[in-house]
Amino acid sequence: MSWSKEHIDAVARLGADADYRAFERIGLDGMNAARVLDVGCFDGFNTVLKFAPYMGLSSIVGIDPFQDAIDDAKDATADTRFSWECTSLQDYVSDDSFDVVYFSHVLQHLDDKKAAIQKAYALLKPGGSIVIKTVDDSAKLSHPDDADVMRRLFRLYEAHVLPRVAHTAHTDRNFGAKCPALLRDAGFVHIALDIVHANTVGMSVDQRRGLFERMTYFRRAKPQGLEQDISQEMDELLVQWESMFEDEGYLFDTPTFVITARKPDGGHDDDVLKSEQAIGTLPIELGGGISAQPMHESHLGQVMAIETASFPDPWSPLAYVSELRYNHDARYEVIVDRAGAVLGYVGVWVRGDESYICQIAVAQAARRQGLGRLLVIRAAQMSRVRGAHVLRLTVRESNADAIAFYRALGFRSIGTLESYYANPLENGLEMAMEL
Ligand SMILES: C[S@@+](CC[C@H](N)C(=O)[O-])C[C@H]1O[C@@H](n2cnc3c(N)ncnc32)[C@H](O)[C@@H]1O
């Protein structure tokens, strides 16, 4: 079994949008004379596809321990900003540090993932960013699948095939969910996760067959020494799974995890970073599994339940729908637990170098666990990456708890808005914080 060029290229093309979104988050197109390291660049196809459009990059270095792939990479482009080196990440040394270190479908295969993330941290300049694209099979959906065909196939593959193949011996097919905590432990901040889904809903039969092919091409090859009964069981499961894709009602969903994070630079956002470090243990305190993600219309049922329980003058569902669809200055995020339950949400309007927290709420049952702080920090992060230097908000003048909470996070009072709130009528206290 070897890396198949055809499939690696197809995956790179299909998933390109998710990379560009991650690059937007880290501000890649605003960078000047920046240096990028692509770890596990294979034959350079994905490296050129992803980075050639960014004219602010002065140097893109691709490394891979696979000599044949690096030989091909040398012919991948005439763009002199690209260079290629045959080496593993572990053995790689560089005189210069990087603005961005990028791993696309690589980290899950490495022997010591923690050491790899620490090495990336060491290779980055202060303030530099890491971008990781990876898998998590535990987050895949297969329905209806009463006989558990998909998971049985995955389990056999993980237990009997991956460990027998040299370059996949250390593969963790459920790495995605573990990655943010590893980044935090290594000292990264501003950790953000985007989960990008491909699924069979709305696909033609041919498209569904294509997705099945993509999911199984590497699961078809059998290594030497695989027991006959295991091999046969895998073949049978593959046939069963393939036939499920023929059924229009079958739902298969495969998520790709795209994670970005930043090495602290000790700069003027230290306060935000410190608060972020302070809440770094939050997932552990909550039993793990909470994550921040962009708000979608599918969240609105849960959001409205929190909204109406939190405010005497709640926004309507229509207000949220029009914000999500049409307000290009707005960004909304929800915090969800492992089961997808919304625990809280925050929205910001970013205009020029100012940003405004337009809505923020935490579910009654999830209060007093640090989520409010986490939401404000997410608001600060969303605002900063879009160029804001000041974060503002308005709070009811009588809400002493909220005012004290915002002051503790670094906000100060900047003015009063007469009769700003209705139901009951009340002044609004304006507060602001430098980002
Ligand atoms: C699935 S391919 C991904 C290729 C490319 N990044 C993409 O997304 O299309 C994984 C690549 O990681 C490389 N690789 C494996 N171990 C590595 C290591 N220790 N350091 C750097 N790259 C490694 C492999 O040789 C292979 O080219």
Short mmCIF file of C-alpha atoms and ligand atoms in Angstrom, two decimals:
data_model
loop_
_atom_site.label_atom_id
_atom_site.label_comp_id
_atom_site.label_asym_id
_atom_site.label_seq_id
_atom_site.Cartn_x
_atom_site.Cartn_y
_atom_site.Cartn_z
CA MET A 1 0.00 0.00 0.00
CA SER A 2 1.37 3.45 -0.84
CA TRP A 3 0.10 7.02 -0.97
CA SER A 4 -2.01 7.15 -4.12
CA LYS A 5 -1.38 10.32 -6.11
CA GLU A 6 -4.82 10.29 -7.65
CA HIS A 7 -6.60 10.14 -4.31
CA ILE A 8 -4.33 12.52 -2.45
CA ASP A 9 -4.86 15.10 -5.24
CA ALA A 10 -8.64 14.54 -5.21
CA VAL A 11 -8.81 15.03 -1.42
CA ALA A 12 -6.67 18.17 -1.69
CA ARG A 13 -8.94 19.70 -4.36
CA LEU A 14 -12.21 18.77 -2.67
CA GLY A 15 -11.16 20.17 0.67
CA ALA A 16 -9.45 23.35 -0.55
CA ASP A 17 -12.19 25.72 0.69
CA ALA A 18 -11.67 24.62 4.27
CA ASP A 19 -7.97 25.46 4.01
CA TYR A 20 -8.69 28.89 2.55
CA ARG A 21 -11.12 29.58 5.42
CA ALA A 22 -8.44 28.57 7.92
CA PHE A 23 -5.94 30.82 6.12
CA GLU A 24 -8.43 33.67 6.42
CA ARG A 25 -8.64 33.03 10.18
CA ILE A 26 -4.88 33.34 10.57
CA GLY A 27 -4.71 36.36 8.22
CA LEU A 28 -2.52 34.69 5.58
CA ASP A 29 -3.51 37.07 2.80
CA GLY A 30 -2.46 40.08 4.89
CA MET A 31 1.02 38.68 5.53
CA ASN A 32 4.10 40.23 4.01
CA ALA A 33 7.38 38.46 3.19
CA ALA A 34 6.05 35.51 5.16
CA ARG A 35 7.58 32.02 5.36
CA VAL A 36 5.49 28.84 5.31
CA LEU A 37 6.53 25.27 6.16
CA ASP A 38 4.36 22.47 4.70
CA VAL A 39 5.08 19.29 6.66
CA GLY A 40 4.46 16.07 4.69
CA CYS A 41 4.09 17.88 1.38
CA PHE A 42 4.12 14.63 -0.67
CA ASP A 43 4.68 15.59 -4.35
CA GLY A 44 3.95 19.30 -3.76
CA PHE A 45 0.57 19.29 -5.53
CA ASN A 46 -1.32 20.34 -2.42
CA THR A 47 1.41 22.78 -1.38
CA VAL A 48 1.23 24.68 -4.67
CA LEU A 49 -2.58 24.47 -4.81
CA LYS A 50 -2.92 26.02 -1.35
CA PHE A 51 -0.11 28.58 -1.17
CA ALA A 52 0.70 29.78 -4.71
CA PRO A 53 -2.21 32.31 -4.69
CA TYR A 54 -0.84 34.20 -1.66
CA MET A 55 1.50 36.82 -3.08
CA GLY A 56 2.60 38.02 0.38
CA LEU A 57 4.49 34.78 0.94
CA SER A 58 8.20 34.98 0.18
CA SER A 59 9.14 31.37 0.83
CA ILE A 60 7.21 28.08 1.00
CA VAL A 61 9.27 25.08 2.11
CA GLY A 62 7.83 21.59 1.60
CA ILE A 63 9.34 18.68 3.50
CA ASP A 64 8.64 14.96 3.19
CA PRO A 65 10.71 11.88 4.02
CA PHE A 66 9.50 10.11 0.85
CA GLN A 67 12.32 10.67 -1.70
CA ASP A 68 10.27 9.84 -4.84
CA ALA A 69 7.61 12.35 -3.82
CA ILE A 70 10.19 15.08 -3.23
CA ASP A 71 11.74 14.32 -6.64
CA ASP A 72 8.30 14.90 -8.20
CA ALA A 73 7.77 18.03 -6.10
CA LYS A 74 10.84 19.60 -7.67
CA ASP A 75 8.89 19.64 -10.97
CA ALA A 76 5.61 20.79 -9.37
CA THR A 77 6.01 24.49 -10.17
CA ALA A 78 8.32 27.05 -11.73
CA ASP A 79 7.45 29.48 -8.91
CA THR A 80 10.84 30.14 -7.26
CA ARG A 81 9.28 30.87 -3.86
CA PHE A 82 8.80 27.09 -3.43
CA SER A 83 11.61 24.78 -2.26
CA TRP A 84 11.59 21.10 -1.28
CA GLU A 85 13.58 18.97 1.11
CA CYS A 86 13.60 15.24 1.71
CA THR A 87 13.42 14.92 5.48
CA SER A 88 11.06 13.95 8.25
CA LEU A 89 9.76 16.65 10.60
CA GLN A 90 11.76 15.02 13.38
CA ASP A 91 15.05 15.45 11.49
CA TYR A 92 14.29 18.83 9.96
CA VAL A 93 16.48 21.78 10.95
CA SER A 94 16.07 25.32 9.70
CA ASP A 95 18.14 28.46 10.17
CA ASP A 96 15.03 30.63 9.88
CA SER A 97 11.76 30.34 11.72
CA PHE A 98 8.33 30.32 10.04
CA ASP A 99 5.19 32.46 10.09
CA VAL A 100 3.01 29.41 9.33
CA VAL A 101 3.50 25.68 9.83
CA TYR A 102 0.93 23.60 7.95
CA PHE A 103 0.04 19.90 8.29
CA SER A 104 -2.45 18.51 5.79
CA HIS A 105 -3.46 14.90 6.53
CA VAL A 106 -0.09 14.20 8.10
CA LEU A 107 -0.15 14.65 11.87
CA GLN A 108 -2.46 11.68 12.48
CA HIS A 109 0.22 9.39 11.00
CA LEU A 110 3.17 10.57 13.05
CA ASP A 111 4.61 8.40 15.75
CA ASP A 112 4.78 11.03 18.49
CA LYS A 113 2.07 13.61 17.82
CA LYS A 114 2.83 15.61 20.93
CA ALA A 115 6.51 15.93 19.97
CA ALA A 116 5.50 16.91 16.41
CA ILE A 117 3.32 19.75 17.72
CA GLN A 118 6.12 20.88 20.04
CA LYS A 119 8.56 20.85 17.10
CA ALA A 120 6.14 22.96 15.06
CA TYR A 121 5.92 25.39 17.99
CA ALA A 122 9.73 25.63 18.09
CA LEU A 123 9.89 26.24 14.32
CA LEU A 124 7.38 29.12 14.49
CA LYS A 125 8.17 32.77 15.04
CA PRO A 126 6.43 34.35 18.07
CA GLY A 127 2.93 35.21 16.81
CA GLY A 128 3.20 32.56 14.05
CA SER A 129 0.32 30.20 13.27
CA ILE A 130 -0.17 26.48 12.93
CA VAL A 131 -2.82 25.01 10.60
CA ILE A 132 -3.72 21.34 10.96
CA LYS A 133 -6.06 19.38 8.73
CA THR A 134 -6.89 15.96 10.05
CA VAL A 135 -9.46 13.18 10.41
CA ASP A 136 -11.73 11.84 13.08
CA ASP A 137 -13.49 8.61 12.18
CA SER A 138 -15.37 8.58 15.49
CA ALA A 139 -17.28 11.64 14.24
CA LYS A 140 -18.47 9.95 11.03
CA LEU A 141 -22.19 9.15 10.68
CA SER A 142 -23.67 6.06 9.06
CA HIS A 143 -27.45 5.74 9.05
CA PRO A 144 -29.32 3.47 8.86
CA ASP A 145 -26.63 0.98 9.78
CA ASP A 146 -28.20 -1.37 12.34
CA ALA A 147 -25.52 -4.00 11.68
CA ASP A 148 -22.82 -1.40 12.41
CA VAL A 149 -21.12 -2.18 9.08
CA MET A 150 -19.10 1.05 8.87
CA ARG A 151 -17.66 0.86 12.38
CA ARG A 152 -16.93 -2.88 12.17
CA LEU A 153 -14.96 -2.25 8.99
CA PHE A 154 -13.09 0.68 10.56
CA ARG A 155 -12.29 -1.35 13.68
CA LEU A 156 -10.82 -4.24 11.66
CA TYR A 157 -8.83 -1.84 9.53
CA GLU A 158 -7.41 -0.03 12.55
CA ALA A 159 -6.62 -3.19 14.51
CA HIS A 160 -5.18 -5.36 11.73
CA VAL A 161 -4.14 -3.27 8.73
CA LEU A 162 -2.75 0.10 9.85
CA PRO A 163 -0.25 -1.30 12.38
CA ARG A 164 1.23 -3.63 9.73
CA VAL A 165 2.07 -0.88 7.24
CA ALA A 166 5.28 1.05 7.85
CA HIS A 167 4.10 4.61 7.26
CA THR A 168 0.67 4.18 8.86
CA ALA A 169 1.79 2.13 11.85
CA HIS A 170 1.11 5.02 14.23
CA THR A 171 -2.05 6.34 12.60
CA ASP A 172 -4.72 7.66 14.95
CA ARG A 173 -7.88 7.82 12.88
CA ASN A 174 -9.62 9.65 15.75
CA PHE A 175 -7.03 12.37 16.12
CA GLY A 176 -9.21 15.40 15.30
CA ALA A 177 -10.93 15.74 18.67
CA LYS A 178 -7.67 15.29 20.56
CA CYS A 179 -5.75 17.90 18.61
CA PRO A 180 -6.97 21.13 20.33
CA ALA A 181 -5.91 19.87 23.78
CA LEU A 182 -2.45 18.92 22.46
CA LEU A 183 -2.07 22.39 21.00
CA ARG A 184 -3.07 23.99 24.29
CA ASP A 185 -0.60 21.82 26.19
CA ALA A 186 2.18 22.88 23.81
CA GLY A 187 1.49 26.57 24.63
CA PHE A 188 -0.57 27.56 21.58
CA VAL A 189 -3.33 30.15 22.00
CA HIS A 190 -6.27 31.36 19.88
CA ILE A 191 -7.11 27.73 19.14
CA ALA A 192 -10.02 27.48 16.70
CA LEU A 193 -11.70 24.43 15.21
CA ASP A 194 -13.67 24.20 11.98
CA ILE A 195 -15.36 20.88 11.24
CA VAL A 196 -16.11 20.57 7.53
CA HIS A 197 -18.65 17.98 6.45
CA ALA A 198 -19.08 16.00 3.25
CA ASN A 199 -22.18 13.86 3.14
CA THR A 200 -24.46 11.86 0.89
CA VAL A 201 -27.47 14.14 1.35
CA GLY A 202 -28.52 15.50 -2.04
CA MET A 203 -25.85 13.49 -3.88
CA SER A 204 -26.54 11.61 -7.12
CA VAL A 205 -25.84 7.87 -7.17
CA ASP A 206 -22.57 8.54 -9.01
CA GLN A 207 -21.48 11.10 -6.44
CA ARG A 208 -22.32 8.67 -3.63
CA ARG A 209 -20.24 5.98 -5.35
CA GLY A 210 -17.40 8.49 -5.66
CA LEU A 211 -17.57 9.25 -1.93
CA PHE A 212 -17.55 5.53 -1.13
CA GLU A 213 -14.46 5.08 -3.34
CA ARG A 214 -12.73 7.96 -1.61
CA MET A 215 -13.50 6.51 1.83
CA THR A 216 -12.35 3.00 0.99
CA TYR A 217 -9.54 3.08 -1.55
CA PHE A 218 -6.94 2.73 1.17
CA ARG A 219 -9.03 0.21 3.06
CA ARG A 220 -9.02 -2.20 0.11
CA ALA A 221 -5.27 -2.83 -0.05
CA LYS A 222 -4.21 -5.70 2.20
CA PRO A 223 -0.78 -5.89 3.79
CA GLN A 224 1.34 -9.06 3.76
CA GLY A 225 0.52 -11.47 6.56
CA LEU A 226 -3.08 -10.37 7.13
CA GLU A 227 -5.04 -13.32 8.51
CA GLN A 228 -7.35 -14.94 5.94
CA ASP A 229 -10.47 -14.69 8.12
CA ILE A 230 -9.88 -10.98 8.83
CA SER A 231 -9.29 -10.30 5.14
CA GLN A 232 -12.49 -12.11 4.21
CA GLU A 233 -14.54 -10.30 6.85
CA MET A 234 -13.23 -6.95 5.61
CA ASP A 235 -14.15 -7.86 2.01
CA GLU A 236 -17.68 -8.81 3.07
CA LEU A 237 -18.12 -5.60 5.02
CA LEU A 238 -16.85 -3.57 2.08
CA VAL A 239 -19.43 -5.18 -0.22
CA GLN A 240 -22.21 -4.52 2.30
CA TRP A 241 -21.12 -0.93 2.84
CA GLU A 242 -20.88 -0.30 -0.91
CA SER A 243 -24.46 -1.50 -1.39
CA MET A 244 -25.64 0.90 1.35
CA PHE A 245 -24.34 3.84 -0.72
CA GLU A 246 -26.64 2.75 -3.57
CA ASP A 247 -29.68 3.58 -1.41
CA GLU A 248 -30.77 7.21 -1.69
CA GLY A 249 -31.96 7.17 1.91
CA TYR A 250 -28.54 6.23 3.31
CA LEU A 251 -26.80 9.04 5.19
CA PHE A 252 -23.04 8.96 5.41
CA ASP A 253 -21.29 12.04 6.77
CA THR A 254 -17.54 12.46 6.97
CA PRO A 255 -16.05 15.43 8.82
CA THR A 256 -12.62 16.93 8.29
CA PHE A 257 -11.16 18.78 11.27
CA VAL A 258 -9.31 22.00 10.46
CA ILE A 259 -7.61 23.52 13.47
CA THR A 260 -5.72 26.79 13.68
CA ALA A 261 -3.73 28.19 16.60
CA ARG A 262 -1.14 30.80 17.32
CA LYS A 263 2.16 30.90 19.17
CA PRO A 264 1.92 33.78 21.68
CA ASP A 265 4.02 36.82 20.88
CA GLY A 266 3.88 38.53 24.27
CA GLY A 267 2.35 41.50 22.50
CA HIS A 268 -0.50 43.85 23.29
CA ASP A 269 -3.12 41.10 23.40
CA ASP A 270 -1.51 39.52 26.44
CA ASP A 271 -4.56 40.15 28.61
CA VAL A 272 -6.77 38.23 26.24
CA LEU A 273 -4.19 35.48 26.02
CA LYS A 274 -3.88 35.29 29.78
CA SER A 275 -7.63 34.94 30.15
CA GLU A 276 -7.54 32.30 27.49
CA GLN A 277 -4.86 30.37 29.35
CA ALA A 278 -6.93 30.67 32.50
CA ILE A 279 -9.89 28.99 30.88
CA GLY A 280 -7.65 26.47 29.14
CA THR A 281 -8.67 23.74 31.54
CA LEU A 282 -12.38 24.34 31.00
CA PRO A 283 -13.05 21.27 28.82
CA ILE A 284 -11.46 19.12 31.48
CA GLU A 285 -13.51 20.71 34.27
CA LEU A 286 -16.65 20.09 32.25
CA GLY A 287 -15.74 16.49 31.56
CA GLY A 288 -14.27 17.28 28.15
CA GLY A 289 -15.73 17.67 24.74
CA ILE A 290 -16.93 21.26 24.59
CA SER A 291 -16.07 23.18 21.46
CA ALA A 292 -16.73 26.55 19.87
CA GLN A 293 -18.11 26.58 16.34
CA PRO A 294 -19.82 28.98 13.95
CA MET A 295 -23.54 29.32 14.65
CA HIS A 296 -25.74 27.74 11.97
CA GLU A 297 -29.46 27.94 11.43
CA SER A 298 -29.65 24.36 12.69
CA HIS A 299 -28.61 25.70 16.13
CA LEU A 300 -31.44 28.22 16.32
CA GLY A 301 -33.94 25.99 18.14
CA GLN A 302 -31.53 25.65 21.04
CA VAL A 303 -30.31 29.23 20.78
CA MET A 304 -33.87 30.55 21.03
CA ALA A 305 -34.54 28.45 24.14
CA ILE A 306 -31.53 30.11 25.85
CA GLU A 307 -32.39 33.53 24.39
CA THR A 308 -35.96 33.59 25.70
CA ALA A 309 -34.87 32.28 29.11
CA SER A 310 -32.10 34.90 29.37
CA PHE A 311 -33.60 38.19 28.18
CA PRO A 312 -36.83 40.10 28.88
CA ASP A 313 -36.50 41.51 25.33
CA PRO A 314 -35.19 38.52 23.32
CA TRP A 315 -34.25 38.63 19.66
CA SER A 316 -36.69 36.81 17.37
CA PRO A 317 -35.71 33.71 15.35
CA LEU A 318 -36.13 35.86 12.22
CA ALA A 319 -33.60 38.36 13.57
CA TYR A 320 -31.06 35.55 13.95
CA VAL A 321 -31.80 34.11 10.51
CA SER A 322 -31.32 37.45 8.81
CA GLU A 323 -28.13 38.11 10.81
CA LEU A 324 -26.68 34.72 9.85
CA ARG A 325 -27.64 35.02 6.20
CA TYR A 326 -27.23 38.66 5.35
CA ASN A 327 -25.08 40.54 7.88
CA HIS A 328 -21.58 40.18 6.48
CA ASP A 329 -20.11 42.21 9.34
CA ALA A 330 -21.45 39.74 11.89
CA ARG A 331 -19.90 36.58 13.28
CA TYR A 332 -21.77 34.26 15.65
CA GLU A 333 -20.39 31.29 17.52
CA VAL A 334 -21.94 28.67 19.74
CA ILE A 335 -20.28 26.58 22.39
CA VAL A 336 -21.53 23.01 22.24
CA ASP A 337 -20.88 19.93 24.30
CA ARG A 338 -19.85 16.56 22.88
CA ALA A 339 -23.48 15.67 22.18
CA GLY A 340 -23.98 18.88 20.22
CA ALA A 341 -26.08 20.63 22.89
CA VAL A 342 -25.67 24.41 22.74
CA LEU A 343 -24.35 25.74 26.08
CA GLY A 344 -23.97 29.37 25.08
CA TYR A 345 -23.39 31.74 22.19
CA VAL A 346 -21.92 35.07 21.28
CA GLY A 347 -22.16 37.41 18.31
CA VAL A 348 -19.98 40.32 17.20
CA TRP A 349 -20.37 43.05 14.59
CA VAL A 350 -16.96 44.03 13.27
CA ARG A 351 -16.73 47.39 11.50
CA GLY A 352 -13.36 48.91 10.72
CA ASP A 353 -11.14 48.59 13.73
CA GLU A 354 -14.05 48.36 16.19
CA SER A 355 -16.07 45.36 17.15
CA TYR A 356 -19.28 45.18 19.19
CA ILE A 357 -20.64 42.23 21.17
CA CYS A 358 -24.23 42.32 19.94
CA GLN A 359 -25.48 39.30 21.85
CA ILE A 360 -24.11 36.88 24.44
CA ALA A 361 -25.84 34.28 26.60
CA VAL A 362 -25.16 31.10 28.54
CA ALA A 363 -27.76 28.39 29.16
CA GLN A 364 -29.10 28.48 32.71
CA ALA A 365 -27.79 24.97 33.50
CA ALA A 366 -24.30 25.78 32.19
CA ARG A 367 -23.72 28.98 34.20
CA ARG A 368 -20.94 29.52 36.75
CA GLN A 369 -18.51 27.27 34.85
CA GLY A 370 -16.46 29.89 33.04
CA LEU A 371 -18.40 29.73 29.77
CA GLY A 372 -19.25 33.45 29.78
CA ARG A 373 -15.55 34.24 29.99
CA LEU A 374 -14.80 31.80 27.19
CA LEU A 375 -17.47 33.44 25.02
CA VAL A 376 -16.03 36.92 25.57
CA ILE A 377 -12.59 35.60 24.68
CA ARG A 378 -13.99 34.01 21.52
CA ALA A 379 -15.59 37.38 20.70
CA ALA A 380 -12.20 39.05 21.17
CA GLN A 381 -10.52 36.47 18.96
CA MET A 382 -13.12 36.73 16.19
CA SER A 383 -12.76 40.50 16.32
CA ARG A 384 -8.98 40.56 16.30
CA VAL A 385 -8.59 38.26 13.31
CA ARG A 386 -10.86 40.64 11.39
CA GLY A 387 -8.70 43.61 12.25
CA ALA A 388 -10.56 45.15 15.23
CA HIS A 389 -8.52 46.81 17.96
CA VAL A 390 -11.38 47.73 20.30
CA LEU A 391 -14.16 45.48 21.58
CA ARG A 392 -17.31 47.23 22.83
CA LEU A 393 -20.54 46.14 24.47
CA THR A 394 -23.59 47.57 26.22
CA VAL A 395 -25.03 46.27 29.46
CA ARG A 396 -28.07 47.24 31.57
CA GLU A 397 -27.00 49.82 34.15
CA SER A 398 -28.66 47.81 36.94
CA ASN A 399 -26.87 44.56 36.05
CA ALA A 400 -24.09 44.86 38.63
CA ASP A 401 -22.96 41.23 38.28
CA ALA A 402 -22.46 41.54 34.52
CA ILE A 403 -20.66 44.88 34.90
CA ALA A 404 -18.27 43.38 37.47
CA PHE A 405 -17.72 40.37 35.22
CA TYR A 406 -16.80 42.54 32.22
CA ARG A 407 -14.55 44.77 34.35
CA ALA A 408 -12.66 41.66 35.56
CA LEU A 409 -12.03 40.77 31.93
CA GLY A 410 -10.50 44.17 31.21
CA PHE A 411 -13.49 46.24 30.00
CA ARG A 412 -13.89 49.82 31.24
CA SER A 413 -16.95 52.11 31.21
CA ILE A 414 -16.96 54.65 28.38
CA GLY A 415 -20.42 56.21 28.55
CA THR A 416 -24.13 55.91 29.13
CA LEU A 417 -26.91 55.45 26.57
CA GLU A 418 -30.12 57.07 27.85
CA SER A 419 -33.20 54.78 27.89
CA TYR A 420 -31.36 52.27 25.70
CA TYR A 421 -33.23 49.20 26.92
CA ALA A 422 -36.97 48.53 26.76
CA ASN A 423 -39.02 46.21 28.94
CA PRO A 424 -38.14 47.59 31.49
CA LEU A 425 -36.93 50.96 30.22
CA GLU A 426 -33.38 51.50 31.41
CA ASN A 427 -30.07 53.19 30.58
CA GLY A 428 -27.32 51.20 28.91
CA LEU A 429 -23.74 51.34 30.19
CA GLU A 430 -21.24 51.30 27.32
CA MET A 431 -18.01 49.43 27.99
CA ALA A 432 -14.90 48.88 25.88
CA MET A 433 -11.63 46.97 25.93
CA GLU A 434 -8.48 47.38 23.82
CA LEU A 435 -7.65 44.21 21.88
C1 LIG B 1 -1.64 11.52 3.28
S1 LIG B 1 -0.17 12.23 2.73
C2 LIG B 1 -0.63 13.94 2.69
C3 LIG B 1 0.01 14.71 1.60
C4 LIG B 1 -0.33 16.18 1.49
N1 LIG B 1 0.03 16.92 2.68
C5 LIG B 1 -1.79 16.41 1.15
O1 LIG B 1 -2.56 16.82 2.01
O2 LIG B 1 -2.18 16.16 0.01
C6 LIG B 1 0.91 12.14 4.15
C7 LIG B 1 2.34 12.57 3.86
O3 LIG B 1 3.06 12.67 5.11
C8 LIG B 1 4.40 12.26 4.89
N2 LIG B 1 5.05 11.91 6.16
C9 LIG B 1 4.99 10.74 6.82
N3 LIG B 1 5.76 10.77 7.91
C10 LIG B 1 6.31 12.02 7.98
C11 LIG B 1 7.21 12.67 8.89
N4 LIG B 1 7.69 12.02 9.95
N5 LIG B 1 7.56 13.95 8.66
C12 LIG B 1 7.07 14.60 7.57
N6 LIG B 1 6.21 14.02 6.69
C13 LIG B 1 5.84 12.75 6.87
C14 LIG B 1 4.21 11.10 3.95
O4 LIG B 1 5.43 10.74 3.26
C15 LIG B 1 3.12 11.58 3.02
O5 LIG B 1 3.63 12.23 1.88
#
